[in-house]
Amino acid sequence: MTLYNPPVSATPTTGLIQSVRTTLTVDTTTTSTSFVTLLTASITTIGSSWLLIMANFSTTDSSSNDSGNQFRITVGGTVYAYAGQPTSVGTVTAQVGARCIYTAALTANTYVVNLDWLTLDATNTISCRPATHAEGASLVIYEVTL
Amino acid sequence: MPLINPIGVASTNVLQTITSKVTANKSSTSTTFASVLTATITKVAGSNLLIWASWSFSFAYYGPIAFVRLVVNSAEVLRAGELWDQAQSGYFVYRATGLAAGARVVDLQWALAVKGDGTFRCRPATVPEGAAITVMEVSV
């Protein structure tokens, strides 16, 4: 009898438990000066685990008035990190930014991870247009127990 | 009886994870690299370190040129540039191999390019800025 790859546990219980990725696919804009969600992901954790979250974004501001934009990462409504992003000066050009954070220990639950954004100047429009321009945003999440 | 892959699920390949972040406002006018944030991990022989170091910094001056770098075990491994007065963000991802067992320090550092050209700022206590380091010790 040859035994190939005997039954294994379907879900690991230690170390790297799972990973989730979400990428913005549709063109999105905002003129909001309070945080609104750009990209969201959901993950159901096993309990006594942590999330390692990586967020990347490339966006363009409609103005080159040196006002600046802000991003943040939230998990279950808790803010874990902020990320600044400059507007351009002189010529409107795309800018990039990124943050990576490690959460506090989480109980078993389904958590919503959001990448939020705002403009610091209400007359400006921030655009993230992966469908039509060289812009985009993504969230990658690892759940780990150690 | 040939037995292929008899192990099933291996024991974990993540050995430990540590994290640290800046909590008090910090600033620097130095043109030589100075530490913003460190994380120390005590590792076993043969393991590797996966490192994520991220930041959102600003400058108290219009248009300075500045640098951020990642130092692992006293050696620079990555460097990035920063420009402008508005807050800017980014992160390093690095896999450190070949480090001996013992305590190893991961250091996120900053420096201005020109003396007197503004002030590098990280002010998580008062504005949306910050920095964090996460180090994962893995066996693979």
PDB file of C-alpha atoms in Angstrom:
ATOM      1  CA  MET A   1       0.000   0.000   0.000  1.00  0.00           C
ATOM      2  CA  THR A   2       1.361   3.352  -0.958  1.00  0.00           C
ATOM      3  CA  LEU A   3       0.135   6.136   1.225  1.00  0.00           C
ATOM      4  CA  TYR A   4       0.236   9.569  -0.282  1.00  0.00           C
ATOM      5  CA  ASN A   5      -0.353  12.685   1.727  1.00  0.00           C
ATOM      6  CA  PRO A   6      -2.401  11.312   4.637  1.00  0.00           C
ATOM      7  CA  PRO A   7      -5.256  13.359   6.048  1.00  0.00           C
ATOM      8  CA  VAL A   8      -4.252  16.667   7.492  1.00  0.00           C
ATOM      9  CA  SER A   9      -6.012  19.263   9.500  1.00  0.00           C
ATOM     10  CA  ALA A  10      -7.902  21.576   7.174  1.00  0.00           C
ATOM     11  CA  THR A  11      -7.058  24.664   9.164  1.00  0.00           C
ATOM     12  CA  PRO A  12      -3.752  25.372  10.888  1.00  0.00           C
ATOM     13  CA  THR A  13      -4.066  26.429  14.494  1.00  0.00           C
ATOM     14  CA  THR A  14      -0.663  27.989  15.074  1.00  0.00           C
ATOM     15  CA  GLY A  15       1.648  30.288  13.203  1.00  0.00           C
ATOM     16  CA  LEU A  16       0.299  31.780  10.000  1.00  0.00           C
ATOM     17  CA  ILE A  17      -3.407  30.950  10.027  1.00  0.00           C
ATOM     18  CA  GLN A  18      -4.647  32.659   6.906  1.00  0.00           C
ATOM     19  CA  SER A  19      -4.087  35.560   4.574  1.00  0.00           C
ATOM     20  CA  VAL A  20      -6.546  37.853   2.848  1.00  0.00           C
ATOM     21  CA  ARG A  21      -5.994  40.291   0.003  1.00  0.00           C
ATOM     22  CA  THR A  22      -8.311  42.857  -1.504  1.00  0.00           C
ATOM     23  CA  THR A  23      -7.526  45.275  -4.299  1.00  0.00           C
ATOM     24  CA  LEU A  24      -9.449  48.282  -5.507  1.00  0.00           C
ATOM     25  CA  THR A  25     -10.787  47.589  -8.986  1.00  0.00           C
ATOM     26  CA  VAL A  26     -13.123  50.498  -9.742  1.00  0.00           C
ATOM     27  CA  ASP A  27     -12.291  54.178 -10.024  1.00  0.00           C
ATOM     28  CA  THR A  28     -13.126  55.928  -6.760  1.00  0.00           C
ATOM     29  CA  THR A  29     -13.031  59.577  -5.701  1.00  0.00           C
ATOM     30  CA  THR A  30     -13.744  61.647  -2.628  1.00  0.00           C
ATOM     31  CA  THR A  31     -14.002  65.286  -1.639  1.00  0.00           C
ATOM     32  CA  SER A  32     -14.652  64.462   1.990  1.00  0.00           C
ATOM     33  CA  THR A  33     -12.685  66.211   4.718  1.00  0.00           C
ATOM     34  CA  SER A  34     -13.664  63.497   7.198  1.00  0.00           C
ATOM     35  CA  PHE A  35     -12.550  59.912   6.798  1.00  0.00           C
ATOM     36  CA  VAL A  36     -14.539  57.726   4.417  1.00  0.00           C
ATOM     37  CA  THR A  37     -13.720  54.201   3.334  1.00  0.00           C
ATOM     38  CA  LEU A  38     -11.671  53.625   0.208  1.00  0.00           C
ATOM     39  CA  LEU A  39     -11.147  49.888   0.517  1.00  0.00           C
ATOM     40  CA  THR A  40     -12.424  47.242   2.895  1.00  0.00           C
ATOM     41  CA  ALA A  41     -11.672  43.630   3.744  1.00  0.00           C
ATOM     42  CA  SER A  42     -13.241  41.189   6.138  1.00  0.00           C
ATOM     43  CA  ILE A  43     -11.525  38.418   8.058  1.00  0.00           C
ATOM     44  CA  THR A  44     -12.876  35.848  10.520  1.00  0.00           C
ATOM     45  CA  THR A  45     -10.289  35.053  13.168  1.00  0.00           C
ATOM     46  CA  ILE A  46      -9.841  31.960  15.310  1.00  0.00           C
ATOM     47  CA  GLY A  47      -9.205  33.821  18.556  1.00  0.00           C
ATOM     48  CA  SER A  48      -6.030  34.645  20.505  1.00  0.00           C
ATOM     49  CA  SER A  49      -4.497  35.816  17.279  1.00  0.00           C
ATOM     50  CA  TRP A  50      -3.141  39.009  15.765  1.00  0.00           C
ATOM     51  CA  LEU A  51      -3.483  40.656  12.381  1.00  0.00           C
ATOM     52  CA  LEU A  52      -0.553  41.954  10.387  1.00  0.00           C
ATOM     53  CA  ILE A  53      -1.991  44.447   7.912  1.00  0.00           C
ATOM     54  CA  MET A  54      -0.262  46.029   4.931  1.00  0.00           C
ATOM     55  CA  ALA A  55      -1.932  48.877   3.055  1.00  0.00           C
ATOM     56  CA  ASN A  56      -0.652  50.492  -0.137  1.00  0.00           C
ATOM     57  CA  PHE A  57      -2.148  53.246  -2.235  1.00  0.00           C
ATOM     58  CA  SER A  58      -1.399  55.459  -5.212  1.00  0.00           C
ATOM     59  CA  THR A  59      -3.782  58.358  -5.744  1.00  0.00           C
ATOM     60  CA  THR A  60      -3.978  61.710  -7.456  1.00  0.00           C
ATOM     61  CA  ASP A  61      -5.253  64.948  -5.975  1.00  0.00           C
ATOM     62  CA  SER A  62      -7.082  67.313  -8.333  1.00  0.00           C
ATOM     63  CA  SER A  63      -5.089  70.273  -7.049  1.00  0.00           C
ATOM     64  CA  SER A  64      -1.420  71.075  -6.718  1.00  0.00           C
ATOM     65  CA  ASN A  65      -2.058  73.458  -3.836  1.00  0.00           C
ATOM     66  CA  ASP A  66       0.190  71.714  -1.295  1.00  0.00           C
ATOM     67  CA  SER A  67      -2.670  70.834   1.050  1.00  0.00           C
ATOM     68  CA  GLY A  68      -2.127  67.129   1.686  1.00  0.00           C
ATOM     69  CA  ASN A  69      -4.275  64.049   2.162  1.00  0.00           C
ATOM     70  CA  GLN A  70      -4.589  61.535   4.956  1.00  0.00           C
ATOM     71  CA  PHE A  71      -5.237  57.812   5.129  1.00  0.00           C
ATOM     72  CA  ARG A  72      -5.800  55.477   8.053  1.00  0.00           C
ATOM     73  CA  ILE A  73      -6.190  51.785   8.821  1.00  0.00           C
ATOM     74  CA  THR A  74      -9.020  50.684  11.099  1.00  0.00           C
ATOM     75  CA  VAL A  75      -9.854  47.242  12.456  1.00  0.00           C
ATOM     76  CA  GLY A  76     -13.318  46.744  13.854  1.00  0.00           C
ATOM     77  CA  GLY A  77     -13.652  50.508  14.134  1.00  0.00           C
ATOM     78  CA  THR A  78     -10.386  50.993  16.027  1.00  0.00           C
ATOM     79  CA  VAL A  79      -7.796  53.238  14.389  1.00  0.00           C
ATOM     80  CA  TYR A  80      -4.407  51.536  14.234  1.00  0.00           C
ATOM     81  CA  ALA A  81      -2.343  53.810  12.002  1.00  0.00           C
ATOM     82  CA  TYR A  82      -2.390  56.990   9.994  1.00  0.00           C
ATOM     83  CA  ALA A  83      -0.592  57.662   6.745  1.00  0.00           C
ATOM     84  CA  GLY A  84       0.044  61.056   5.247  1.00  0.00           C
ATOM     85  CA  GLN A  85       0.225  61.671   1.539  1.00  0.00           C
ATOM     86  CA  PRO A  86       1.276  64.975  -0.048  1.00  0.00           C
ATOM     87  CA  THR A  87      -0.523  66.703  -2.837  1.00  0.00           C
ATOM     88  CA  SER A  88       1.780  67.819  -5.579  1.00  0.00           C
ATOM     89  CA  VAL A  89       3.001  71.366  -6.156  1.00  0.00           C
ATOM     90  CA  GLY A  90       3.167  72.876  -9.623  1.00  0.00           C
ATOM     91  CA  THR A  91       1.966  69.892 -11.635  1.00  0.00           C
ATOM     92  CA  VAL A  92      -0.703  67.420 -10.561  1.00  0.00           C
ATOM     93  CA  THR A  93       0.918  64.013 -10.266  1.00  0.00           C
ATOM     94  CA  ALA A  94       0.063  60.732  -8.575  1.00  0.00           C
ATOM     95  CA  GLN A  95       1.524  60.151  -5.116  1.00  0.00           C
ATOM     96  CA  VAL A  96       2.060  56.928  -3.212  1.00  0.00           C
ATOM     97  CA  GLY A  97       1.879  55.943   0.431  1.00  0.00           C
ATOM     98  CA  ALA A  98       1.801  52.872   2.628  1.00  0.00           C
ATOM     99  CA  ARG A  99       1.558  51.694   6.208  1.00  0.00           C
ATOM    100  CA  CYS A 100       1.939  48.349   7.901  1.00  0.00           C
ATOM    101  CA  ILE A 101       0.586  47.631  11.379  1.00  0.00           C
ATOM    102  CA  TYR A 102       0.225  44.804  13.872  1.00  0.00           C
ATOM    103  CA  THR A 103      -2.934  44.717  15.906  1.00  0.00           C
ATOM    104  CA  ALA A 104      -3.549  43.922  19.545  1.00  0.00           C
ATOM    105  CA  ALA A 105      -4.610  40.347  20.318  1.00  0.00           C
ATOM    106  CA  LEU A 106      -8.074  39.673  18.946  1.00  0.00           C
ATOM    107  CA  THR A 107     -10.849  37.364  20.062  1.00  0.00           C
ATOM    108  CA  ALA A 108     -12.531  35.035  17.618  1.00  0.00           C
ATOM    109  CA  ASN A 109     -14.800  37.153  15.469  1.00  0.00           C
ATOM    110  CA  THR A 110     -15.303  38.626  12.038  1.00  0.00           C
ATOM    111  CA  TYR A 111     -13.405  41.890  11.705  1.00  0.00           C
ATOM    112  CA  VAL A 112     -13.745  44.560   9.081  1.00  0.00           C
ATOM    113  CA  VAL A 113     -10.459  46.168   8.057  1.00  0.00           C
ATOM    114  CA  ASN A 114     -10.813  49.517   6.354  1.00  0.00           C
ATOM    115  CA  LEU A 115      -8.444  51.777   4.484  1.00  0.00           C
ATOM    116  CA  ASP A 116     -10.001  55.226   4.856  1.00  0.00           C
ATOM    117  CA  TRP A 117      -9.056  58.488   3.203  1.00  0.00           C
ATOM    118  CA  LEU A 118      -9.792  62.222   3.291  1.00  0.00           C
ATOM    119  CA  THR A 119      -8.637  65.448   1.727  1.00  0.00           C
ATOM    120  CA  LEU A 120      -7.428  68.297   3.889  1.00  0.00           C
ATOM    121  CA  ASP A 121      -8.849  70.806   1.396  1.00  0.00           C
ATOM    122  CA  ALA A 122     -12.575  70.541   0.680  1.00  0.00           C
ATOM    123  CA  THR A 123     -12.079  72.083  -2.754  1.00  0.00           C
ATOM    124  CA  ASN A 124      -9.859  69.176  -3.799  1.00  0.00           C
ATOM    125  CA  THR A 125     -10.848  65.779  -5.141  1.00  0.00           C
ATOM    126  CA  ILE A 126      -8.710  62.705  -4.439  1.00  0.00           C
ATOM    127  CA  SER A 127      -8.908  59.982  -7.045  1.00  0.00           C
ATOM    128  CA  CYS A 128      -7.860  56.365  -6.990  1.00  0.00           C
ATOM    129  CA  ARG A 129      -8.520  55.086 -10.515  1.00  0.00           C
ATOM    130  CA  PRO A 130      -7.194  51.589 -11.097  1.00  0.00           C
ATOM    131  CA  ALA A 131      -9.593  51.032 -14.001  1.00  0.00           C
ATOM    132  CA  THR A 132      -8.373  53.972 -16.049  1.00  0.00           C
ATOM    133  CA  HIS A 133      -5.051  55.213 -14.647  1.00  0.00           C
ATOM    134  CA  ALA A 134      -1.853  53.901 -13.092  1.00  0.00           C
ATOM    135  CA  GLU A 135      -3.301  54.185  -9.595  1.00  0.00           C
ATOM    136  CA  GLY A 136      -4.589  51.710  -7.056  1.00  0.00           C
ATOM    137  CA  ALA A 137      -4.942  50.525  -3.497  1.00  0.00           C
ATOM    138  CA  SER A 138      -4.634  47.184  -1.771  1.00  0.00           C
ATOM    139  CA  LEU A 139      -4.911  45.574   1.655  1.00  0.00           C
ATOM    140  CA  VAL A 140      -3.076  42.388   2.607  1.00  0.00           C
ATOM    141  CA  ILE A 141      -3.854  40.789   5.957  1.00  0.00           C
ATOM    142  CA  TYR A 142      -2.093  37.929   7.745  1.00  0.00           C
ATOM    143  CA  GLU A 143      -3.609  36.284  10.783  1.00  0.00           C
ATOM    144  CA  VAL A 144      -0.942  34.838  13.083  1.00  0.00           C
ATOM    145  CA  THR A 145      -1.008  33.279  16.519  1.00  0.00           C
ATOM    146  CA  LEU A 146       2.583  33.865  17.580  1.00  0.00           C
TER     147      LEU A 146
ATOM    148  CA  MET B   1       5.423   0.429   2.584  1.00  0.00           C
ATOM    149  CA  PRO B   2       6.443   3.682   0.943  1.00  0.00           C
ATOM    150  CA  LEU B   3       5.169   6.549   2.979  1.00  0.00           C
ATOM    151  CA  ILE B   4       5.085   9.893   1.246  1.00  0.00           C
ATOM    152  CA  ASN B   5       4.756  13.052   3.287  1.00  0.00           C
ATOM    153  CA  PRO B   6       3.888  11.358   6.558  1.00  0.00           C
ATOM    154  CA  ILE B   7       4.009  14.496   8.638  1.00  0.00           C
ATOM    155  CA  GLY B   8       0.650  16.060   7.915  1.00  0.00           C
ATOM    156  CA  VAL B   9       0.537  19.526   9.376  1.00  0.00           C
ATOM    157  CA  ALA B  10       3.967  20.639  10.418  1.00  0.00           C
ATOM    158  CA  SER B  11       4.491  22.370  13.703  1.00  0.00           C
ATOM    159  CA  THR B  12       4.303  26.118  13.327  1.00  0.00           C
ATOM    160  CA  ASN B  13       6.848  27.903  11.181  1.00  0.00           C
ATOM    161  CA  VAL B  14       6.180  31.196  12.937  1.00  0.00           C
ATOM    162  CA  LEU B  15       8.175  31.207  16.144  1.00  0.00           C
ATOM    163  CA  GLN B  16       7.275  34.584  17.562  1.00  0.00           C
ATOM    164  CA  THR B  17       6.199  38.081  16.550  1.00  0.00           C
ATOM    165  CA  ILE B  18       7.005  41.342  18.286  1.00  0.00           C
ATOM    166  CA  THR B  19       5.904  44.871  17.552  1.00  0.00           C
ATOM    167  CA  SER B  20       6.703  48.354  18.759  1.00  0.00           C
ATOM    168  CA  LYS B  21       5.462  51.797  17.829  1.00  0.00           C
ATOM    169  CA  VAL B  22       6.220  55.420  18.516  1.00  0.00           C
ATOM    170  CA  THR B  23       3.829  56.784  21.129  1.00  0.00           C
ATOM    171  CA  ALA B  24       5.388  60.131  22.076  1.00  0.00           C
ATOM    172  CA  ASN B  25       6.076  62.956  19.669  1.00  0.00           C
ATOM    173  CA  LYS B  26       9.623  62.949  18.308  1.00  0.00           C
ATOM    174  CA  SER B  27      11.625  65.239  16.066  1.00  0.00           C
ATOM    175  CA  SER B  28      15.106  65.531  14.623  1.00  0.00           C
ATOM    176  CA  THR B  29      17.247  68.109  12.858  1.00  0.00           C
ATOM    177  CA  SER B  30      20.209  65.777  12.490  1.00  0.00           C
ATOM    178  CA  THR B  31      21.949  65.162   9.192  1.00  0.00           C
ATOM    179  CA  THR B  32      23.358  61.929  10.528  1.00  0.00           C
ATOM    180  CA  PHE B  33      21.008  59.022  10.949  1.00  0.00           C
ATOM    181  CA  ALA B  34      19.288  58.894  14.321  1.00  0.00           C
ATOM    182  CA  SER B  35      16.943  56.261  15.666  1.00  0.00           C
ATOM    183  CA  VAL B  36      13.204  56.865  15.541  1.00  0.00           C
ATOM    184  CA  LEU B  37      12.168  53.456  16.827  1.00  0.00           C
ATOM    185  CA  THR B  38      13.792  50.157  17.720  1.00  0.00           C
ATOM    186  CA  ALA B  39      12.577  46.630  18.320  1.00  0.00           C
ATOM    187  CA  THR B  40      14.662  43.911  19.921  1.00  0.00           C
ATOM    188  CA  ILE B  41      14.003  40.253  19.317  1.00  0.00           C
ATOM    189  CA  THR B  42      15.834  37.308  20.817  1.00  0.00           C
ATOM    190  CA  LYS B  43      16.055  34.615  18.190  1.00  0.00           C
ATOM    191  CA  VAL B  44      17.181  31.031  17.999  1.00  0.00           C
ATOM    192  CA  ALA B  45      19.858  29.674  15.705  1.00  0.00           C
ATOM    193  CA  GLY B  46      18.792  28.973  12.140  1.00  0.00           C
ATOM    194  CA  SER B  47      15.689  31.128  12.095  1.00  0.00           C
ATOM    195  CA  ASN B  48      15.011  34.140   9.862  1.00  0.00           C
ATOM    196  CA  LEU B  49      13.407  37.480  10.621  1.00  0.00           C
ATOM    197  CA  LEU B  50      10.604  38.971   8.559  1.00  0.00           C
ATOM    198  CA  ILE B  51      10.506  42.700   9.181  1.00  0.00           C
ATOM    199  CA  TRP B  52       7.910  45.338   8.444  1.00  0.00           C
ATOM    200  CA  ALA B  53       8.759  48.925   9.395  1.00  0.00           C
ATOM    201  CA  SER B  54       6.328  51.690   8.465  1.00  0.00           C
ATOM    202  CA  TRP B  55       6.047  55.402   9.058  1.00  0.00           C
ATOM    203  CA  SER B  56       4.163  58.604   8.424  1.00  0.00           C
ATOM    204  CA  PHE B  57       6.465  61.609   8.965  1.00  0.00           C
ATOM    205  CA  SER B  58       6.242  65.320   8.190  1.00  0.00           C
ATOM    206  CA  PHE B  59       8.637  68.274   8.083  1.00  0.00           C
ATOM    207  CA  ALA B  60       8.486  71.664   9.742  1.00  0.00           C
ATOM    208  CA  TYR B  61       9.802  73.315   6.599  1.00  0.00           C
ATOM    209  CA  TYR B  62       8.824  73.546   2.960  1.00  0.00           C
ATOM    210  CA  GLY B  63      10.562  71.129   0.660  1.00  0.00           C
ATOM    211  CA  PRO B  64      13.387  69.482   2.576  1.00  0.00           C
ATOM    212  CA  ILE B  65      15.038  66.297   1.376  1.00  0.00           C
ATOM    213  CA  ALA B  66      15.357  63.608   3.975  1.00  0.00           C
ATOM    214  CA  PHE B  67      16.023  59.921   4.312  1.00  0.00           C
ATOM    215  CA  VAL B  68      14.629  56.959   6.195  1.00  0.00           C
ATOM    216  CA  ARG B  69      16.552  53.730   6.577  1.00  0.00           C
ATOM    217  CA  LEU B  70      16.204  50.286   8.118  1.00  0.00           C
ATOM    218  CA  VAL B  71      19.090  48.951  10.187  1.00  0.00           C
ATOM    219  CA  VAL B  72      19.229  45.312  11.223  1.00  0.00           C
ATOM    220  CA  ASN B  73      21.859  44.109  13.633  1.00  0.00           C
ATOM    221  CA  SER B  74      23.808  47.387  13.130  1.00  0.00           C
ATOM    222  CA  ALA B  75      23.882  47.103   9.321  1.00  0.00           C
ATOM    223  CA  GLU B  76      21.842  49.271   6.965  1.00  0.00           C
ATOM    224  CA  VAL B  77      19.691  47.072   4.759  1.00  0.00           C
ATOM    225  CA  LEU B  78      17.191  49.453   3.137  1.00  0.00           C
ATOM    226  CA  ARG B  79      16.908  53.198   2.516  1.00  0.00           C
ATOM    227  CA  ALA B  80      14.113  55.470   1.266  1.00  0.00           C
ATOM    228  CA  GLY B  81      13.853  59.153   0.399  1.00  0.00           C
ATOM    229  CA  GLU B  82      11.322  61.669   1.672  1.00  0.00           C
ATOM    230  CA  LEU B  83      10.522  65.082   0.232  1.00  0.00           C
ATOM    231  CA  TRP B  84       8.157  67.898   1.140  1.00  0.00           C
ATOM    232  CA  ASP B  85       6.563  69.513   4.162  1.00  0.00           C
ATOM    233  CA  GLN B  86       3.352  67.480   4.136  1.00  0.00           C
ATOM    234  CA  ALA B  87       3.198  64.123   5.877  1.00  0.00           C
ATOM    235  CA  GLN B  88       4.435  61.198   3.808  1.00  0.00           C
ATOM    236  CA  SER B  89       4.186  57.504   4.496  1.00  0.00           C
ATOM    237  CA  GLY B  90       5.829  54.285   3.482  1.00  0.00           C
ATOM    238  CA  TYR B  91       7.130  50.977   4.719  1.00  0.00           C
ATOM    239  CA  PHE B  92      10.067  48.645   4.420  1.00  0.00           C
ATOM    240  CA  VAL B  93       9.680  44.893   4.117  1.00  0.00           C
ATOM    241  CA  TYR B  94      12.809  42.854   4.653  1.00  0.00           C
ATOM    242  CA  ARG B  95      13.826  39.235   5.279  1.00  0.00           C
ATOM    243  CA  ALA B  96      16.922  38.968   7.421  1.00  0.00           C
ATOM    244  CA  THR B  97      18.807  35.701   7.159  1.00  0.00           C
ATOM    245  CA  GLY B  98      22.021  34.358   8.615  1.00  0.00           C
ATOM    246  CA  LEU B  99      21.727  36.055  11.967  1.00  0.00           C
ATOM    247  CA  ALA B 100      23.150  34.173  14.921  1.00  0.00           C
ATOM    248  CA  ALA B 101      21.065  33.258  17.930  1.00  0.00           C
ATOM    249  CA  GLY B 102      20.614  35.964  20.515  1.00  0.00           C
ATOM    250  CA  ALA B 103      19.160  39.448  20.835  1.00  0.00           C
ATOM    251  CA  ARG B 104      18.961  41.336  17.520  1.00  0.00           C
ATOM    252  CA  VAL B 105      17.972  44.967  17.153  1.00  0.00           C
ATOM    253  CA  VAL B 106      15.847  46.338  14.320  1.00  0.00           C
ATOM    254  CA  ASP B 107      16.167  50.105  14.030  1.00  0.00           C
ATOM    255  CA  LEU B 108      14.139  52.591  11.960  1.00  0.00           C
ATOM    256  CA  GLN B 109      16.240  55.731  11.489  1.00  0.00           C
ATOM    257  CA  TRP B 110      15.869  59.153   9.894  1.00  0.00           C
ATOM    258  CA  ALA B 111      18.139  61.981   8.744  1.00  0.00           C
ATOM    259  CA  LEU B 112      17.898  65.304   6.939  1.00  0.00           C
ATOM    260  CA  ALA B 113      20.004  65.767   3.845  1.00  0.00           C
ATOM    261  CA  VAL B 114      21.017  69.344   4.640  1.00  0.00           C
ATOM    262  CA  LYS B 115      21.696  70.878   8.053  1.00  0.00           C
ATOM    263  CA  GLY B 116      19.186  73.592   8.900  1.00  0.00           C
ATOM    264  CA  ASP B 117      16.751  72.357   6.277  1.00  0.00           C
ATOM    265  CA  GLY B 118      13.780  71.917   8.590  1.00  0.00           C
ATOM    266  CA  THR B 119      12.807  69.410  11.240  1.00  0.00           C
ATOM    267  CA  PHE B 120      11.824  65.794  10.760  1.00  0.00           C
ATOM    268  CA  ARG B 121       8.672  65.073  12.810  1.00  0.00           C
ATOM    269  CA  CYS B 122       6.760  62.040  14.035  1.00  0.00           C
ATOM    270  CA  ARG B 123       3.927  63.186  16.294  1.00  0.00           C
ATOM    271  CA  PRO B 124       1.510  60.349  17.027  1.00  0.00           C
ATOM    272  CA  ALA B 125       0.404  61.981  20.287  1.00  0.00           C
ATOM    273  CA  THR B 126      -1.032  65.050  18.594  1.00  0.00           C
ATOM    274  CA  VAL B 127      -1.536  64.583  14.849  1.00  0.00           C
ATOM    275  CA  PRO B 128      -2.097  61.682  12.401  1.00  0.00           C
ATOM    276  CA  GLU B 129       1.553  60.578  12.183  1.00  0.00           C
ATOM    277  CA  GLY B 130       3.386  57.555  13.527  1.00  0.00           C
ATOM    278  CA  ALA B 131       5.845  54.736  13.049  1.00  0.00           C
ATOM    279  CA  ALA B 132       5.797  51.029  13.820  1.00  0.00           C
ATOM    280  CA  ILE B 133       8.054  47.994  13.539  1.00  0.00           C
ATOM    281  CA  THR B 134       6.865  44.386  13.429  1.00  0.00           C
ATOM    282  CA  VAL B 135       9.359  41.509  13.485  1.00  0.00           C
ATOM    283  CA  MET B 136       8.319  37.921  12.873  1.00  0.00           C
ATOM    284  CA  GLU B 137      10.784  35.132  13.618  1.00  0.00           C
ATOM    285  CA  VAL B 138      10.208  32.232  11.250  1.00  0.00           C
ATOM    286  CA  SER B 139      11.813  28.863  10.738  1.00  0.00           C
ATOM    287  CA  VAL B 140      11.575  28.995   6.954  1.00  0.00           C
TER     288      VAL B 140
END
